């Protein structure tokens, strides 16, 4: 397994106190069916330390990341829990991230824009599977990064005002507290919670058609020196319909659906654009917020790195468990392996899968993003699983490959070892002092793979390695999103605090007709990818996915019964979730 000493992240967000209107989170108690700003509340629209203390680890910030997590342990370190201190979690707004850090993120953004600027950030919408059947809600990443607010149909407006004590005004638009809604669906945070808990200077109920937001923007945007806004993926084009009733006209003229569509669709939901002209024209001239915010999100704080380390631990242990499960009689299909991974990672504290996983047995491993996962996985096949999790909003992205027989065949071992060698060499280069970028690391991976394949008897024609056998990039940035900060160029030099994936792959087709390269027959039909998550340090780095075994001897050891059942024992002992590593012996190597 890759082993590198921890490098303390020097990238620290400024710790700024949030709005003077905000109360200490440990003081938030109580709740009443009728909303009242002065009433004491026990429940809000999302977990808080007072209502869900089991979800809020009290990270000791005096201990630097990532010394809490020895790189070579196959189970999380005892030190993780030794670093938890009493009620220190009371300042956390979301698990692992304090309210002061959210305020610092807003402050850093505001400091980077001109005086008089206005920033508009839309929250996520509920997505529907069919009719009234909805998918589990996931907040829009930029909105979550700046607020920590985890309810749908919300908006944030930041107005830079040098004359105010805070230097800017923070206004949140949130769904109103309604007794009928809350009786069916549970509590909402409401405007009082947006001020008391999330630090807004002003909070306004957002009505069903976004009229309150529309009126606020009509009054605010014309006086702005600069407007920053993240447009929807597929902006709607207002159009007219022939027949309207007064009721459907109200619901059709919906600013929320323009700013943040319920789903990316070219179908327009506006009946006419008249009421929206002023705002839409201003937003059309707005600066794109994404490049500015991506530059802030690119460098992870120590708190973010801790959460990403935990996401890597969870997914890594789930990969090991799935390796072991693949030896059982009930693991004869790709679907069964996918189900086991997701079941195990959920028990270990994952919120959700980070993406639709790839579970590819046999020659289906040659399809880079094979996600059907509906074929058998018979004994003797090589299985490639690309699967990660989301924990407290942050993602992991790990790929492992192994033989269901329990032992690599010679061709499988040779090809796997070639990839593993490239993975480890590229990981070692991924430190700030080396001056590499994702682009230059990728070029280096191509050079290294070409050498490895020639040693295995491949005679590669010019360009066919990249075009036919290794047709994807070496890696991408990782964070709140799987493909994080997409506006940042791959040519950007790696800096301390960035997190990247390193994922070389080889996909050797069964049929090599038409290729000019000479491919040894023994390797045809084999597709393999091996991937780790790497936190970049100045002179060192940290493999966030270190728990997932990848050395040939370690993979075969797990397949033969060593270590893969540890997760099941933890779950049976009630040690799942945030405390799943309590009482488990830490092993330094297989």
XYZ file of C-alpha atoms in Angstrom:
590
model
C 0.000 0.000 0.000
C 1.135 3.519 -0.648
C 2.775 5.035 2.375
C 3.580 8.708 2.798
C 3.924 10.838 5.859
C 1.211 13.329 6.644
C 1.731 16.912 5.602
C 0.045 19.557 7.689
C -2.113 21.760 5.504
C -1.024 25.354 5.790
C -4.101 26.514 3.938
C -6.368 27.930 6.615
C -9.554 29.870 6.209
C -9.738 32.977 8.313
C -11.796 32.280 11.420
C -14.346 35.030 11.470
C -17.323 35.211 13.720
C -20.662 35.036 11.980
C -23.410 37.592 12.118
C -24.087 39.207 15.440
C -27.641 37.994 15.021
C -26.589 34.359 15.255
C -26.898 32.433 18.511
C -24.431 29.798 19.781
C -25.551 26.463 18.342
C -25.319 24.854 21.773
C -28.018 27.288 22.931
C -30.459 26.221 20.252
C -33.101 24.064 21.895
C -36.702 23.744 21.410
C -39.585 23.974 18.946
C -43.167 24.823 18.674
C -45.683 24.105 15.942
C -46.322 27.830 15.503
C -43.285 29.710 14.269
C -41.990 32.416 16.544
C -38.549 34.006 16.356
C -38.377 34.116 20.128
C -39.591 30.584 20.771
C -37.124 27.929 21.812
C -36.845 25.130 19.258
C -35.414 21.639 19.371
C -35.788 20.771 15.700
C -34.854 22.566 12.509
C -34.924 21.516 8.881
C -31.602 19.639 9.137
C -29.433 18.009 11.805
C -27.722 20.306 14.330
C -25.508 19.437 17.307
C -28.428 19.902 19.695
C -30.739 17.524 17.817
C -28.275 15.024 16.305
C -25.154 14.997 18.515
C -24.155 11.577 17.162
C -23.528 13.122 13.737
C -21.190 15.854 14.994
C -17.661 14.712 15.873
C -15.825 17.211 18.046
C -12.667 17.401 15.960
C -9.760 18.764 17.941
C -8.486 21.443 15.593
C -5.225 21.692 17.538
C -4.222 18.360 16.018
C -3.107 18.913 12.426
C -4.525 17.005 9.507
C -3.802 14.267 8.786
C -1.789 12.970 11.726
C -5.064 11.594 13.065
C -5.062 8.991 10.332
C -1.985 6.752 9.923
C -1.631 6.003 6.232
C -1.104 2.275 6.406
C -3.870 1.274 8.782
C -6.556 -0.937 7.290
C -9.020 0.340 9.876
C -9.387 3.892 11.146
C -7.017 4.826 13.921
C -7.877 5.006 17.617
C -6.331 8.463 17.476
C -9.377 9.624 15.570
C -11.552 9.147 18.614
C -8.906 10.331 21.021
C -9.085 13.618 19.141
C -12.778 14.090 19.915
C -13.243 16.533 22.743
C -16.446 16.911 24.740
C -18.854 19.523 23.466
C -16.489 21.202 21.009
C -18.886 20.153 18.235
C -21.433 22.742 19.374
C -19.919 25.302 17.005
C -20.331 23.008 13.997
C -23.087 23.934 11.577
C -22.778 20.802 9.464
C -20.775 17.737 10.530
C -17.105 18.694 10.640
C -17.545 22.313 9.437
C -18.030 25.170 11.905
C -20.273 28.157 11.457
C -17.159 30.359 11.553
C -15.727 28.493 8.561
C -18.893 29.079 6.536
C -18.646 32.762 7.445
C -14.988 32.789 6.373
C -15.953 31.302 3.017
C -18.449 34.102 2.447
C -15.909 36.672 3.603
C -13.221 35.325 1.265
C -15.653 35.479 -1.647
C -16.775 39.017 -0.840
C -13.177 40.179 -0.447
C -12.502 39.057 -4.017
C -15.236 41.161 -5.674
C -15.619 44.930 -6.182
C -17.500 47.176 -3.772
C -21.182 47.383 -4.550
C -21.280 43.890 -6.041
C -24.195 41.498 -5.594
C -23.818 37.704 -5.565
C -26.828 35.458 -6.225
C -26.535 31.743 -5.431
C -29.466 29.394 -5.882
C -30.060 26.310 -3.770
C -31.078 22.944 -5.179
C -34.577 21.812 -6.086
C -36.318 18.543 -5.377
C -36.016 16.236 -8.397
C -38.871 13.892 -9.241
C -38.679 10.317 -10.442
C -42.299 10.221 -11.568
C -45.377 12.134 -10.535
C -45.037 13.019 -6.865
C -42.309 10.419 -6.222
C -39.135 12.342 -5.477
C -35.470 11.503 -5.280
C -33.627 12.067 -2.032
C -32.648 15.728 -1.941
C -29.058 16.825 -2.460
C -28.147 20.490 -2.019
C -26.475 22.483 -4.798
C -22.763 22.427 -4.036
C -21.989 26.151 -4.292
C -24.976 27.052 -2.134
C -24.002 24.430 0.451
C -20.382 25.615 0.437
C -21.432 29.159 1.331
C -24.291 28.452 3.745
C -24.405 24.878 5.036
C -28.188 25.146 4.544
C -29.564 21.799 3.439
C -33.200 22.387 2.485
C -34.522 22.769 -1.065
C -35.957 25.879 -2.729
C -33.687 28.442 -1.104
C -31.512 31.312 -2.321
C -28.628 33.422 -1.031
C -27.937 37.058 -1.862
C -24.669 38.666 -0.740
C -24.350 42.436 -1.165
C -20.901 43.922 -0.609
C -21.345 47.047 1.494
C -18.169 48.563 2.884
C -20.217 50.843 5.152
C -21.640 47.949 7.209
C -19.820 46.425 10.207
C -19.781 43.056 8.485
C -18.711 44.502 5.152
C -21.579 42.803 3.373
C -25.239 41.982 3.807
C -26.350 38.348 3.783
C -29.957 37.707 2.815
C -31.446 34.231 2.685
C -34.678 33.214 1.019
C -36.021 30.050 2.619
C -39.226 28.003 2.532
C -41.745 29.238 5.113
C -42.666 27.315 8.228
C -46.148 25.897 7.711
C -47.900 23.675 10.232
C -49.574 21.581 7.545
C -46.361 20.945 5.659
C -44.380 20.181 8.808
C -47.015 17.725 10.046
C -46.409 15.661 6.917
C -42.742 16.232 6.191
C -41.061 17.398 9.384
C -39.740 20.753 10.534
C -38.361 23.524 8.385
C -35.707 25.981 9.508
C -37.715 29.042 8.491
C -36.662 32.668 8.530
C -35.947 32.722 12.266
C -33.586 29.761 11.908
C -31.892 31.332 8.885
C -30.969 34.298 11.094
C -30.374 32.537 14.423
C -28.557 29.457 13.113
C -27.169 30.298 9.683
C -26.154 33.893 10.381
C -28.264 35.753 7.806
C -28.730 39.483 8.352
C -32.171 39.193 6.821
C -34.315 36.194 5.933
C -37.399 36.224 3.747
C -40.009 33.543 3.107
C -39.738 32.357 -0.468
C -43.201 31.873 -1.893
C -44.173 29.132 -4.308
C -43.530 31.141 -7.470
C -40.463 33.009 -6.210
C -42.261 36.347 -6.237
C -40.533 37.576 -3.065
C -37.124 36.840 -4.583
C -38.140 38.499 -7.831
C -39.196 41.688 -6.056
C -35.975 41.760 -4.007
C -33.795 41.340 -7.089
C -35.732 43.965 -9.042
C -34.961 46.431 -6.246
C -31.344 45.350 -5.668
C -29.725 44.410 -8.972
C -30.094 47.736 -10.841
C -27.878 49.468 -8.255
C -25.174 46.792 -8.242
C -21.738 47.651 -9.598
C -21.218 44.010 -10.612
C -23.499 40.978 -10.502
C -22.246 37.445 -9.980
C -24.558 34.549 -10.705
C -24.338 30.856 -11.541
C -26.714 30.198 -14.461
C -28.678 26.931 -14.607
C -27.321 24.082 -16.685
C -29.982 24.515 -19.348
C -31.521 27.995 -19.085
C -35.121 28.212 -20.115
C -36.211 30.458 -22.956
C -39.385 32.305 -22.005
C -42.189 31.757 -24.479
C -45.862 32.481 -24.770
C -48.701 29.986 -24.538
C -52.057 30.567 -26.110
C -54.378 29.904 -23.219
C -53.822 30.778 -19.576
C -56.008 30.856 -16.562
C -55.208 33.135 -13.674
C -54.162 30.151 -11.571
C -51.763 28.493 -13.978
C -50.355 31.850 -15.028
C -49.199 32.385 -11.462
C -47.490 29.019 -11.255
C -46.004 29.267 -14.733
C -44.309 32.624 -14.163
C -41.882 31.078 -11.719
C -38.544 32.797 -11.098
C -37.286 29.797 -9.106
C -37.682 27.540 -12.115
C -35.754 29.987 -14.265
C -32.878 30.463 -11.837
C -32.685 26.862 -10.685
C -34.670 24.461 -12.906
C -36.210 21.392 -11.252
C -34.253 19.362 -13.811
C -32.025 20.235 -16.763
C -34.525 20.556 -19.559
C -34.951 22.666 -22.644
C -38.695 22.756 -22.046
C -39.715 26.218 -20.921
C -42.116 26.583 -18.024
C -42.827 30.291 -18.428
C -46.054 31.376 -19.995
C -44.643 34.796 -20.837
C -41.530 36.748 -19.985
C -42.947 40.205 -19.346
C -42.747 40.079 -15.557
C -39.201 38.802 -15.700
C -37.666 41.171 -18.223
C -35.875 43.441 -15.784
C -34.263 40.665 -13.764
C -33.505 38.383 -16.678
C -31.790 41.172 -18.657
C -29.588 42.012 -15.690
C -28.712 38.372 -15.039
C -27.861 37.907 -18.705
C -25.063 40.460 -18.208
C -23.902 38.986 -14.918
C -20.430 37.580 -14.362
C -20.255 33.806 -14.062
C -19.771 32.979 -10.382
C -18.381 29.483 -10.966
C -14.751 30.371 -11.887
C -14.448 32.695 -8.894
C -15.950 30.257 -6.411
C -14.103 27.285 -7.898
C -10.811 29.048 -7.167
C -11.824 29.133 -3.479
C -13.211 25.596 -3.383
C -10.081 24.201 -5.063
C -7.944 24.518 -1.904
C -9.390 22.429 0.900
C -9.324 23.519 4.533
C -8.126 21.103 7.251
C -11.786 20.481 8.160
C -12.621 19.553 4.581
C -9.600 17.258 4.381
C -10.709 15.455 7.541
C -14.141 14.839 6.034
C -12.633 13.647 2.764
C -10.327 11.335 4.690
C -13.385 9.876 6.379
C -15.141 9.479 3.013
C -12.049 7.643 1.759
C -11.981 5.394 4.808
C -15.625 4.437 4.447
C -15.359 3.635 0.740
C -12.013 1.894 1.187
C -13.347 -0.452 3.857
C -16.465 -1.086 1.747
C -14.219 -2.082 -1.192
C -12.361 -4.554 1.033
C -15.630 -5.967 2.322
C -16.949 -6.331 -1.223
C -13.772 -8.161 -2.255
C -14.380 -10.654 0.530
C -18.100 -10.889 -0.266
C -17.287 -11.760 -3.890
C -16.140 -15.169 -2.633
C -19.564 -16.039 -1.217
C -22.192 -18.078 -3.120
C -24.605 -15.132 -3.147
C -22.155 -12.861 -4.974
C -22.618 -14.265 -8.446
C -23.681 -11.055 -10.169
C -22.520 -7.496 -10.684
C -25.756 -6.287 -9.081
C -25.034 -8.267 -5.906
C -21.561 -6.730 -5.623
C -22.989 -3.237 -6.124
C -25.641 -3.871 -3.471
C -23.058 -5.101 -0.975
C -20.821 -2.085 -1.479
C -23.678 0.383 -1.006
C -25.107 -1.509 1.982
C -21.729 -1.637 3.730
C -20.796 1.968 3.035
C -24.188 3.134 4.327
C -23.683 1.249 7.568
C -20.266 2.856 7.932
C -21.659 6.382 7.717
C -22.004 7.276 4.023
C -24.860 9.614 3.138
C -25.210 8.247 -0.364
C -23.163 6.874 -3.261
C -21.033 9.601 -4.813
C -22.090 8.415 -8.291
C -23.573 5.447 -10.111
C -20.884 2.808 -9.599
C -19.098 0.793 -12.247
C -19.243 -2.934 -11.439
C -17.789 -4.654 -14.483
C -16.985 -8.364 -14.651
C -14.874 -9.844 -17.413
C -14.621 -8.057 -20.742
C -17.180 -5.448 -19.617
C -14.273 -3.907 -17.757
C -13.152 -2.633 -21.170
C -16.117 -0.222 -21.151
C -14.786 2.738 -19.169
C -18.110 3.893 -17.733
C -20.060 0.642 -17.754
C -22.882 1.200 -15.240
C -25.568 -1.306 -16.249
C -24.200 -3.727 -13.651
C -26.665 -6.397 -14.760
C -24.471 -9.323 -15.846
C -23.214 -12.355 -13.939
C -19.847 -12.166 -12.194
C -18.783 -15.813 -12.447
C -15.847 -17.325 -10.633
C -12.668 -16.813 -12.614
C -13.613 -13.394 -13.959
C -11.777 -10.197 -13.176
C -14.051 -7.600 -11.549
C -13.416 -3.846 -11.688
C -15.434 -1.714 -9.259
C -15.311 2.070 -9.469
C -17.353 3.232 -6.478
C -17.200 6.045 -3.948
C -19.360 7.610 -1.274
C -20.486 10.981 -0.072
C -19.945 11.773 3.601
C -21.052 15.088 5.139
C -21.257 16.477 1.614
C -17.734 15.429 0.509
C -16.941 12.673 -1.960
C -14.533 9.809 -2.419
C -13.759 8.081 -5.729
C -11.977 4.726 -5.593
C -11.463 1.947 -8.142
C -10.205 -1.536 -7.398
C -9.949 -4.691 -9.502
C -9.662 -8.286 -8.368
C -10.144 -11.885 -9.568
C -13.271 -13.617 -8.284
C -11.280 -16.870 -8.247
C -9.187 -15.556 -5.359
C -5.942 -15.520 -7.367
C -4.817 -13.440 -10.332
C -4.004 -15.373 -13.483
C -0.569 -14.568 -14.883
C -1.888 -12.176 -17.595
C -4.219 -10.486 -15.081
C -1.367 -10.109 -12.595
C 1.016 -8.715 -15.196
C -1.420 -6.101 -16.503
C -2.588 -5.192 -12.985
C 0.988 -4.831 -11.737
C 1.852 -2.570 -14.663
C -1.058 -0.278 -13.780
C -0.248 -0.363 -10.089
C 3.329 0.676 -10.791
C 2.112 3.678 -12.804
C -0.410 4.597 -10.086
C 2.262 4.626 -7.391
C 4.791 6.538 -9.454
C 2.250 9.216 -10.410
C 1.025 9.463 -6.812
C 4.584 10.079 -5.639
C 4.863 12.954 -8.128
C 1.640 14.605 -6.930
C 3.190 17.067 -4.485
C 3.343 20.831 -4.802
C 7.147 21.055 -4.811
C 7.368 18.946 -7.974
C 5.526 21.538 -10.038
C 3.239 19.080 -11.820
C -0.289 19.785 -13.020
C -3.009 17.232 -13.800
C -2.120 17.680 -17.467
C 1.597 17.030 -17.011
C 0.885 14.118 -14.642
C -1.326 12.593 -17.320
C 1.415 12.916 -19.923
C 3.820 11.260 -17.503
C 1.349 8.397 -16.921
C 1.204 7.768 -20.692
C 5.000 7.582 -20.846
C 5.136 5.193 -17.892
C 2.378 2.936 -19.280
C 4.095 2.748 -22.647
C 7.250 1.439 -20.958
C 5.290 -1.086 -18.888
C 3.372 -2.427 -21.894
C 6.478 -2.807 -24.026
C 7.953 -4.970 -21.279
C 4.843 -7.177 -21.561
C 5.280 -7.648 -25.306
C 3.036 -4.916 -26.686
C 4.254 -3.192 -29.849
C 2.344 0.090 -29.674
C 1.612 2.123 -32.786
C 1.906 5.886 -32.503
C -1.093 7.382 -30.681
C -2.956 4.126 -30.101
C -2.144 3.873 -26.398
C -4.025 7.106 -25.647
C -6.712 6.567 -28.282
C -7.494 2.864 -27.839
C -6.093 1.413 -24.611
C -6.032 4.374 -22.183
C -8.581 6.823 -23.525
C -9.362 8.813 -20.374
C -7.513 11.339 -18.266
C -5.317 10.302 -15.345
C -7.439 12.180 -12.811
C -9.612 15.090 -11.805
C -10.165 17.393 -8.851
C -12.280 16.039 -6.005
C -14.312 17.723 -3.252
C -17.980 18.520 -2.733
C -18.494 17.280 -6.290
C -17.068 14.189 -7.876
C -15.592 16.237 -10.730
C -14.956 19.214 -8.515
C -14.205 22.786 -9.621
C -14.652 22.049 -13.360
C -13.700 25.582 -14.432
C -10.158 25.115 -13.107
C -7.761 24.199 -15.920
C -6.016 20.853 -15.825
C -2.887 22.844 -16.546
C -3.066 24.469 -13.099
C 0.019 23.656 -11.032
C -0.832 21.439 -8.062
C -0.830 23.288 -4.751
C -1.005 22.253 -1.142
C -4.602 21.578 -0.114
C -5.827 20.375 -3.521
C -7.350 16.901 -3.739
C -7.093 14.875 -6.940
C -7.758 11.372 -8.149
C -5.022 9.273 -9.716
C -6.609 6.585 -11.884
C -4.619 4.995 -14.698
C -6.494 2.368 -16.687
C -5.936 -0.179 -19.437
C -8.716 -1.471 -21.678
C -7.560 -4.167 -24.099
C -10.316 -5.093 -26.568
C -11.120 -8.691 -27.484
C -11.057 -7.778 -31.150
C -7.956 -5.923 -32.244
C -8.902 -5.856 -35.916
C -8.036 -2.485 -37.371
C -5.391 -1.690 -34.793
C -1.822 -1.197 -35.910
C -0.472 -2.164 -32.482
C 0.603 -5.726 -31.743
C -1.336 -6.973 -28.695
C -0.393 -10.289 -27.063
C -3.421 -12.593 -27.163
C -3.297 -13.370 -23.427
C -4.210 -9.780 -22.538
C -7.150 -9.335 -24.885
C -10.520 -8.751 -23.243
C -9.020 -7.484 -19.974
C -10.066 -4.071 -18.657
C -8.574 -2.737 -15.406
C -8.532 0.595 -13.608
C -6.951 1.311 -10.210
C -7.702 4.630 -8.510
C -6.802 6.486 -5.326
C -7.744 9.871 -3.864
C -4.726 12.017 -3.034
C -4.472 15.153 -0.880
C -1.589 17.226 -2.202
C 0.954 18.526 0.301
C 3.968 20.760 -0.173
C 6.625 18.044 -0.182
C 4.475 15.012 0.591
C 0.936 13.847 0.027
C -1.730 11.769 1.730
C -3.599 8.890 0.110
C -7.125 9.455 1.412
C -8.243 6.032 0.185
C -5.428 4.127 1.913
C -7.736 1.557 3.535
C -8.642 -0.004 0.171
C -6.025 -2.696 -0.403
C -4.322 -2.686 -3.799
C -1.041 -4.624 -3.647
C -1.432 -8.013 -5.332
C -0.576 -9.934 -2.165
C -2.977 -7.834 -0.093
C -5.861 -8.227 -2.553
C -5.387 -11.994 -2.636
C -5.133 -12.098 1.163
C -8.499 -10.343 1.529
C -10.049 -12.656 -1.069
C -8.832 -15.604 0.976
C -10.410 -14.329 4.148
C -7.978 -11.906 5.770
C -9.436 -8.552 6.725
C -12.478 -8.415 4.474
C -14.831 -9.567 7.226
C -13.735 -6.876 9.673
C -16.500 -4.539 8.561
C -19.148 -7.194 9.134
C -17.796 -7.808 12.629
C -17.892 -4.078 13.360
C -21.468 -3.832 12.133
C -22.546 -6.876 14.158
C -20.926 -5.353 17.248
C -22.885 -2.122 16.774
C -19.777 -0.170 15.824
C -21.099 1.215 12.543
C -21.553 4.870 11.708
C -19.290 7.605 12.979
C -17.866 5.403 15.732
C -17.253 2.299 13.668
C -13.553 2.176 14.483
C -13.885 2.044 18.249
C -12.388 -1.026 19.792
C -10.893 -2.289 16.534
C -7.211 -3.101 16.525
C -5.233 -0.905 14.149
C -3.089 -2.910 11.725
C -0.141 -1.300 9.979
C 0.076 -3.721 7.064
C -1.437 -6.872 5.686
